[in-house]
CSV table of C-alpha atoms and ligand atoms in Angstrom, one decimal:
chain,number,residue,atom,x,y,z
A,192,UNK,CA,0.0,0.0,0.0
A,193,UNK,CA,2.8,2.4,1.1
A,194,UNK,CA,4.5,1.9,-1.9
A,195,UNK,CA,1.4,2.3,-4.4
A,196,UNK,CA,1.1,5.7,-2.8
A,197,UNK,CA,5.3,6.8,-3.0
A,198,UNK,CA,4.2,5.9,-6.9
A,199,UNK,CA,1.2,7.8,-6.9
A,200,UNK,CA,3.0,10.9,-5.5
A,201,UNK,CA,5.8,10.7,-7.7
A,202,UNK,CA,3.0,10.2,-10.8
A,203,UNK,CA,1.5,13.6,-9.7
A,204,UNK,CA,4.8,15.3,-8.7
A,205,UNK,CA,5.9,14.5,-12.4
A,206,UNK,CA,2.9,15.9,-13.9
A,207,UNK,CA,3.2,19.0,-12.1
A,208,UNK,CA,7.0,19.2,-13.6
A,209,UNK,CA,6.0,18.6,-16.8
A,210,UNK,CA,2.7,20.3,-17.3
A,211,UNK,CA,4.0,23.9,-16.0
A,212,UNK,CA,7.8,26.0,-16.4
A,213,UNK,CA,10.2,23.0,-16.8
A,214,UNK,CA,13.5,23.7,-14.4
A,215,UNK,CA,16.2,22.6,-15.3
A,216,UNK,CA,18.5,23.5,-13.1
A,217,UNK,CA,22.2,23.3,-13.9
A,218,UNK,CA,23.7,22.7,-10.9
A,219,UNK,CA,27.3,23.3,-12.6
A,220,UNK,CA,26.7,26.8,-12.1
A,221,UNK,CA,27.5,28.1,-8.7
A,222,UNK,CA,26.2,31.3,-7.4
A,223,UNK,CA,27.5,34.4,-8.6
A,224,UNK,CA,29.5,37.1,-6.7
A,225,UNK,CA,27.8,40.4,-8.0
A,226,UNK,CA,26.2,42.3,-10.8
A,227,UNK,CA,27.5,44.2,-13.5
A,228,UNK,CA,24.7,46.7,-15.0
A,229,UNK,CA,26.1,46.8,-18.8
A,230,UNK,CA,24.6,49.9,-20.4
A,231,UNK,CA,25.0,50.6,-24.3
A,232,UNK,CA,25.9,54.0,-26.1
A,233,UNK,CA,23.7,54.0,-28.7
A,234,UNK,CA,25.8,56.6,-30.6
A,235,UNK,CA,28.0,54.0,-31.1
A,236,UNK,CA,26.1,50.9,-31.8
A,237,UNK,CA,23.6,52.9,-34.1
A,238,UNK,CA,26.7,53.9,-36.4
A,239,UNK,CA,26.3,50.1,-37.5
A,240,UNK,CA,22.8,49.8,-38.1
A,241,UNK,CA,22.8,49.7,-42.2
A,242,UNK,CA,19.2,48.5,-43.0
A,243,UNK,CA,15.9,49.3,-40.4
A,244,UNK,CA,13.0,47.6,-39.0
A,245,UNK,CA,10.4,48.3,-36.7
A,246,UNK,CA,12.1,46.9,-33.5
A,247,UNK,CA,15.5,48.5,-33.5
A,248,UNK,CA,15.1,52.1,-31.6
A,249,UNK,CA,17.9,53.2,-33.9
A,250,UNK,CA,15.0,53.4,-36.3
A,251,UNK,CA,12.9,55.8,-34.5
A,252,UNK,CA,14.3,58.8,-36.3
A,253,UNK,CA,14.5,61.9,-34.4
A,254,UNK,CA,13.3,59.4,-31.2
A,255,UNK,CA,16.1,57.4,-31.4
A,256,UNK,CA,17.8,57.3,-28.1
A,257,UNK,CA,20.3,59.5,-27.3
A,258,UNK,CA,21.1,57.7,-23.4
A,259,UNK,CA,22.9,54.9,-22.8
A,260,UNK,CA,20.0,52.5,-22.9
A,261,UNK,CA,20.3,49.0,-20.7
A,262,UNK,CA,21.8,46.0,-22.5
A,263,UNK,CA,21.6,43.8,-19.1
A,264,UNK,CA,22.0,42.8,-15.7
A,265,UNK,CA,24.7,40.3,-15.9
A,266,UNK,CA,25.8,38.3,-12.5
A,267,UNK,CA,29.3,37.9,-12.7
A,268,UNK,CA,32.5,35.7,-10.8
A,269,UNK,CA,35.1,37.4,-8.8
A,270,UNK,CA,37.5,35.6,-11.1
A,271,UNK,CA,36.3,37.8,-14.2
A,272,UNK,CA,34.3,34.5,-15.7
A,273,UNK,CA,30.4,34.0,-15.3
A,274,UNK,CA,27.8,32.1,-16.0
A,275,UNK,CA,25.0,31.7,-18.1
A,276,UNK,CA,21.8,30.0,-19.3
A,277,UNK,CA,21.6,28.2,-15.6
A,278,UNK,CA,18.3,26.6,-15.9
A,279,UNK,CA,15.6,26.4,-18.5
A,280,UNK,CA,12.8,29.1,-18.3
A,281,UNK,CA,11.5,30.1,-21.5
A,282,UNK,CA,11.2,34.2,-22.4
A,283,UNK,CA,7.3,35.1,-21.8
A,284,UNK,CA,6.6,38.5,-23.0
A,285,UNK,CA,3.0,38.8,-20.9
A,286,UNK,CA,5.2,38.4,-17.7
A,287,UNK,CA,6.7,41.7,-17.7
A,288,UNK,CA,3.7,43.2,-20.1
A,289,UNK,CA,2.9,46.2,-17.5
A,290,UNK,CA,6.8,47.2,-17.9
A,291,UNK,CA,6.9,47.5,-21.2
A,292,UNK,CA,6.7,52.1,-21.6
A,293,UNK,CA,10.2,51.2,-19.3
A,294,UNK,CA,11.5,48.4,-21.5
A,295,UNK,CA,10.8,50.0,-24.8
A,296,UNK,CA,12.1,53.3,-23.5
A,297,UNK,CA,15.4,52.7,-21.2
A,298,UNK,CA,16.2,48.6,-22.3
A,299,UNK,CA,15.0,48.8,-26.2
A,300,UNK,CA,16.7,46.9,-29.0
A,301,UNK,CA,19.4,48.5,-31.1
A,302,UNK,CA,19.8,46.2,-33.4
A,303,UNK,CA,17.4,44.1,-36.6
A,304,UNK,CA,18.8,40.7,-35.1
A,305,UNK,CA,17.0,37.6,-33.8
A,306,UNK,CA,19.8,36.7,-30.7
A,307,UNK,CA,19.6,33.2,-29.8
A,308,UNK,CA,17.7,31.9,-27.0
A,309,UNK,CA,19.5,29.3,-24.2
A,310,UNK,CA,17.9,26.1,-26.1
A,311,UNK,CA,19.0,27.4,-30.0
A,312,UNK,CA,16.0,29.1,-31.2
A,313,UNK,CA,16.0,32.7,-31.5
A,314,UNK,CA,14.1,35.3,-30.1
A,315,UNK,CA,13.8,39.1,-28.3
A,316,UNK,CA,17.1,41.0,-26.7
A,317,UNK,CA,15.0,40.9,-23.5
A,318,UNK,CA,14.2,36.8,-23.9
A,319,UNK,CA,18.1,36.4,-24.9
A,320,UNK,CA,19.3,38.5,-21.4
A,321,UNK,CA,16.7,37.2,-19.4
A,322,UNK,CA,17.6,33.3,-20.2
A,323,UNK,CA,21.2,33.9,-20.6
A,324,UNK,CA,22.0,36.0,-17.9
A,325,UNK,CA,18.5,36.8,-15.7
A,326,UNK,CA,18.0,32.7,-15.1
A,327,UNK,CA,22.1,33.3,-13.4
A,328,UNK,CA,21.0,35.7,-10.8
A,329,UNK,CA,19.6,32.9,-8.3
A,330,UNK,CA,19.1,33.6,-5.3
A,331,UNK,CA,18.1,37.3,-5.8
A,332,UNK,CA,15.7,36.8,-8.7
A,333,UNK,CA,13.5,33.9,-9.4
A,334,UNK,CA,11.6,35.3,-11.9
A,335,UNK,CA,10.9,37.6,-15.3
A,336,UNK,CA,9.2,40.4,-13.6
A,337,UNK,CA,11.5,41.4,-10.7
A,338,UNK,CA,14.7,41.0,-12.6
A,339,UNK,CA,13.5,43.1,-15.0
A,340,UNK,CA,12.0,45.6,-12.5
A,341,UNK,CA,14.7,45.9,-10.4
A,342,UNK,CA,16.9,46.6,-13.3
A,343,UNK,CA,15.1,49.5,-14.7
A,344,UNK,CA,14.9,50.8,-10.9
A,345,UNK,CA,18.7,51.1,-10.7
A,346,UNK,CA,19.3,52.1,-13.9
A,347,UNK,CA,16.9,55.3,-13.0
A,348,UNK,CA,18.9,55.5,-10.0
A,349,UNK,CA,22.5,55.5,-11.5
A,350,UNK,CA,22.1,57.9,-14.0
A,351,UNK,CA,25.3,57.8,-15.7
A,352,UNK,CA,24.4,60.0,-19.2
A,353,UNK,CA,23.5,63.0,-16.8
A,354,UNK,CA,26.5,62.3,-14.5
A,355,UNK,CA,29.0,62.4,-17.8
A,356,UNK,CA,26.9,65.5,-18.9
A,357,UNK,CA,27.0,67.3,-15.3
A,358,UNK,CA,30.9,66.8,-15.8
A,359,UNK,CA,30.6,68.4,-19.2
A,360,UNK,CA,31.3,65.3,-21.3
A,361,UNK,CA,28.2,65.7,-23.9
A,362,UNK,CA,27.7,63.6,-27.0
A,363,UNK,CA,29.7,65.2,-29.7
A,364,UNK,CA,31.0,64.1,-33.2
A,365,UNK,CA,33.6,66.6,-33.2
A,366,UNK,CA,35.1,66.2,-28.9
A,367,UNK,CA,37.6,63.6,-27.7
A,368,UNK,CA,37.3,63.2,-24.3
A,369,UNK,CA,39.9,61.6,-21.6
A,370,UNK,CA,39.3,58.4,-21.0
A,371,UNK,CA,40.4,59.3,-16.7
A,372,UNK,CA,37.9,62.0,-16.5
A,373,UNK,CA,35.0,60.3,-17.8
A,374,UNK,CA,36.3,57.3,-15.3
A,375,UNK,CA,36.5,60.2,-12.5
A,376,UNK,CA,33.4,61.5,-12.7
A,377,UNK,CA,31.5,58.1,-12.2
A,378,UNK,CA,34.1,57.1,-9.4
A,379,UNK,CA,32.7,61.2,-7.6
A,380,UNK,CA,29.6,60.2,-8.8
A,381,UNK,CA,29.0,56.3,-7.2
A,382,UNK,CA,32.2,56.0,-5.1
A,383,UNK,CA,32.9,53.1,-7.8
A,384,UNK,CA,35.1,52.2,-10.7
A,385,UNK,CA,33.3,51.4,-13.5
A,386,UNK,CA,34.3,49.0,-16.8
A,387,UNK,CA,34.3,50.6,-19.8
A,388,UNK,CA,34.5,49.6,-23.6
A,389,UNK,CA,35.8,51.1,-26.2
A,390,UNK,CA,34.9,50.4,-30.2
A,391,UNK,CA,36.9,52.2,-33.0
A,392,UNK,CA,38.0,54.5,-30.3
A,393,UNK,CA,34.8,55.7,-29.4
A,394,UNK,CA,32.7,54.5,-25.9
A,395,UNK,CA,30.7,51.3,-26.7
A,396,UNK,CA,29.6,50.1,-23.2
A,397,UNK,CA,29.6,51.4,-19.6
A,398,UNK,CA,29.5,48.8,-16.9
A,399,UNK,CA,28.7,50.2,-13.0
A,400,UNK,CA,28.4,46.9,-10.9
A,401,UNK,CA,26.6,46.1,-7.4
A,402,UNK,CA,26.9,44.2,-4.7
A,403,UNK,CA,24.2,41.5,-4.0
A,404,UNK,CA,21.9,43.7,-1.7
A,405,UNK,CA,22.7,46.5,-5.2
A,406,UNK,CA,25.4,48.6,-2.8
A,407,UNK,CA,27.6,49.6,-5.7
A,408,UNK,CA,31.1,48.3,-5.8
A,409,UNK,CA,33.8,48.4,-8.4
A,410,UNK,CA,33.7,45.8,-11.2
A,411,UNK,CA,36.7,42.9,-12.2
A,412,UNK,CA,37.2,44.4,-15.5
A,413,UNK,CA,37.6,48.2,-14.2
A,414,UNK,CA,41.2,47.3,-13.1
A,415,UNK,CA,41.9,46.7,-17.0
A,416,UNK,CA,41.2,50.3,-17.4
A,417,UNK,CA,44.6,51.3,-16.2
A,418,UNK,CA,46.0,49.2,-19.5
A,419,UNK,CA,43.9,50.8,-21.4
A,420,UNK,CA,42.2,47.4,-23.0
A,421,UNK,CA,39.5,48.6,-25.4
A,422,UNK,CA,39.8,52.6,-25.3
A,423,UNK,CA,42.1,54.9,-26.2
A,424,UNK,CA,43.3,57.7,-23.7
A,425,UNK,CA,41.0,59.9,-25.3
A,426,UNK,CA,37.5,59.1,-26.8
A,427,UNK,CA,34.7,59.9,-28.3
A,428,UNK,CA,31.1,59.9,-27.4
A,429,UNK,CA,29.0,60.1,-30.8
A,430,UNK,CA,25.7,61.6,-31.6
A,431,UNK,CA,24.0,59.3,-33.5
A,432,UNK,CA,22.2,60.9,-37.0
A,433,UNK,CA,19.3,58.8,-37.7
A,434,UNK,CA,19.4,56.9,-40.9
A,435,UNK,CA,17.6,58.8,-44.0
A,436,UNK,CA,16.4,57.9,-47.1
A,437,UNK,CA,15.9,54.9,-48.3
A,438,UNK,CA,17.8,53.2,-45.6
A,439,UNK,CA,14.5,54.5,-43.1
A,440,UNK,CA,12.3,52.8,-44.9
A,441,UNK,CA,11.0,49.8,-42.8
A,442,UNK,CA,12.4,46.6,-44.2
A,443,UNK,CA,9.7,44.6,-44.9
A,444,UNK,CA,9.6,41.3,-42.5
A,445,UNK,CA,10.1,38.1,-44.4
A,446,UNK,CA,7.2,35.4,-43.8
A,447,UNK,CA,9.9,33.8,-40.9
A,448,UNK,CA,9.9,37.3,-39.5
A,449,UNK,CA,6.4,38.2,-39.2
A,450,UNK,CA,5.5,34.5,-37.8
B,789,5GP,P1,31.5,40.6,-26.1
B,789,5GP,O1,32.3,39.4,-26.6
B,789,5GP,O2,30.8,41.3,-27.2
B,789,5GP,O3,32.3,41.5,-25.1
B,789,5GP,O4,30.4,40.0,-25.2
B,789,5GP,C1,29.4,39.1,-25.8
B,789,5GP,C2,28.4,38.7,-24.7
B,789,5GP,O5,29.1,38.0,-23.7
B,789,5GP,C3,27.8,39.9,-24.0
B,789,5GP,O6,26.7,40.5,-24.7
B,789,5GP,C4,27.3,39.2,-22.7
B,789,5GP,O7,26.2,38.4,-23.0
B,789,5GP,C5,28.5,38.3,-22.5
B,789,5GP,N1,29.5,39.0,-21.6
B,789,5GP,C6,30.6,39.7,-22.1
B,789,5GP,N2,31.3,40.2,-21.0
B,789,5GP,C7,30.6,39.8,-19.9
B,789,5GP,C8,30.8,40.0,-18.5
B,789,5GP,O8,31.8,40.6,-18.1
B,789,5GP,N3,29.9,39.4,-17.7
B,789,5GP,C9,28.9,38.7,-18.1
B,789,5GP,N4,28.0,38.2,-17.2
B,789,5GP,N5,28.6,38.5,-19.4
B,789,5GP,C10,29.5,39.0,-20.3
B,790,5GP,P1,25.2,39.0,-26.4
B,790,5GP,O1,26.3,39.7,-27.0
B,790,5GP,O2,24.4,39.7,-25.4
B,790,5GP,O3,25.5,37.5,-26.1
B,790,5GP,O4,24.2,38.8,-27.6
B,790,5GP,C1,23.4,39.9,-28.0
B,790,5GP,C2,22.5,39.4,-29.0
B,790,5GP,O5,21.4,40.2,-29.0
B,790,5GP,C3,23.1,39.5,-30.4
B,790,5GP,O6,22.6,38.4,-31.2
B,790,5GP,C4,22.6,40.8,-31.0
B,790,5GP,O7,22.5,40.8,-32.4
B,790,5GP,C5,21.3,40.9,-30.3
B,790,5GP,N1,20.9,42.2,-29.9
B,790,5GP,C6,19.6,42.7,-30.2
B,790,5GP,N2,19.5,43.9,-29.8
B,790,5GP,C7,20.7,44.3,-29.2
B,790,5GP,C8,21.2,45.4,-28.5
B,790,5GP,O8,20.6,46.4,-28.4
B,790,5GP,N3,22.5,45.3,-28.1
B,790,5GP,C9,23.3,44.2,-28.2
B,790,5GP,N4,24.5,44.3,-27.7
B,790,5GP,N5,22.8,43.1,-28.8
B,790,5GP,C10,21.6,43.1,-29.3
């Protein structure tokens, strides 16, 4: 009797499992050590946009962004590795549906792309950073709606365009800027050392990182900034001119697109 009802339990147990959100937890992935909030210059990433489509906010002409914009809340190692993809929990849209004004505004899309999702098919930037690097940030976030949440909350809070700006480093196509000031006035800012990245000597990325309980605290890679990895001692901070012409007009989605 007591074993027709262990099989019974483990019948409905299994169902349960199978019929919601299957877990797969990969228990190769230990805990992370912190957060690094990786936000994107959209001067610089919009310079490679060559063809537009609806869901790429370098397309929104004179609405195009001109902040950096989120491109994710990535847990990190000490050791400068991290994981990602830590257990299975597919990308649902309607989760996170009454954050979307914040998404589309501060976390949008720069780019036409399809990134891959963690099992090989493709889908949204917000689906790619949740299941790569939101389904890593165990214990502090369980779920869709709070990582994204939270993320938007401290990006509001660490405003990094209007500290650059207050320290007079404004997006220009014609300034260089040194690479130690902009540093500086984030460190007089945050009392952090932030990471940054550099493409064609102009800034790409700007990481501030955080401390479980979101106490800021410097990130691994800052300490490459005094080798000067990826920037130049001076750089640029580009205004991005929104595509005209024919390259504006909305590519047309192909039938895989618009399924
Ligand atoms: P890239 O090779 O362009 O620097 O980075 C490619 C991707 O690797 C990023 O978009 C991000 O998903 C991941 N990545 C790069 N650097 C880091 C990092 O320092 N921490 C984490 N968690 N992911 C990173
Ligand atoms: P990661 O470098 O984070 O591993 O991959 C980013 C993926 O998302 C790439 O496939 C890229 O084409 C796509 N993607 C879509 N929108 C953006 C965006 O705004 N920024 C970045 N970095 N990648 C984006």
């Amino acid at each position: 009797m007591a074993s027709r009802i262990c099989l019974l339990l483990l019948v409905v147990f299994l169902a349960g499992a199978f019929a919601g959100d299957v877990i797969e937890v990969n228990k190769s992935q230990r805990e992370f050590d912190y957060f690094a909030l990786s936000l994107q210059w959209p001067g610089t990433y919009c310079r490679g946009t060559r063809h537009c489509c609806s869901k790429n906010a370098c397309c929104r002409g004179s609405d195009a962004p001109t902040q950096f914009t989120i491109h994710g809340l990535w847990p990190d190692y000490n050791d400068g590795s991290w994981p990602s993809c830590c257990y299975r929990s597919d990308f649902k849209e309607k989760e996170i549906s009454t954050l979307m004004d914040g998404l589309e505004k501060y976390w949008p899309s720069l780019s036409c792309g399809s990134p891959s999702s963690c099992n090989g098919g493709k889908g949204s930037f917000w689906g790619h950073e949740w299941e790569k690097h939101g389904t890593c940030s165990s214990p502090v976030f369980h779920d869709e709606y709070n990582y994204f949440l939270t993320t938007l909350n401290i990006y509001l809070k660490y405003n990094v365009t209007d500290v650059l700006y207050q320290a007079g480093y404004a997006a220009s196509n014609s300034e260089k800027y040194p690479l130690g000031g902009i540093v500086t006035a984030i460190q007089n800012a945050f009392h952090i050392t932030p990471e940054v990245v550099c493409k064609k000597g102009a800034i790409d990325e700007i990481r501030i990182c955080f401390y479980k309980d979101f106490k800021p605290r410097d990130c691994v890679g800052s300490k490459e900034l005094t080798s000067r990895k990826s920037c130049p001692q001076y750089v640029s901070l580009p205004e991005y001119t929104p595509l005209d012409g024919e390259a504006m007009v909305l590519k047309m989605p192909t039938e895989r697109e618009a399924l």
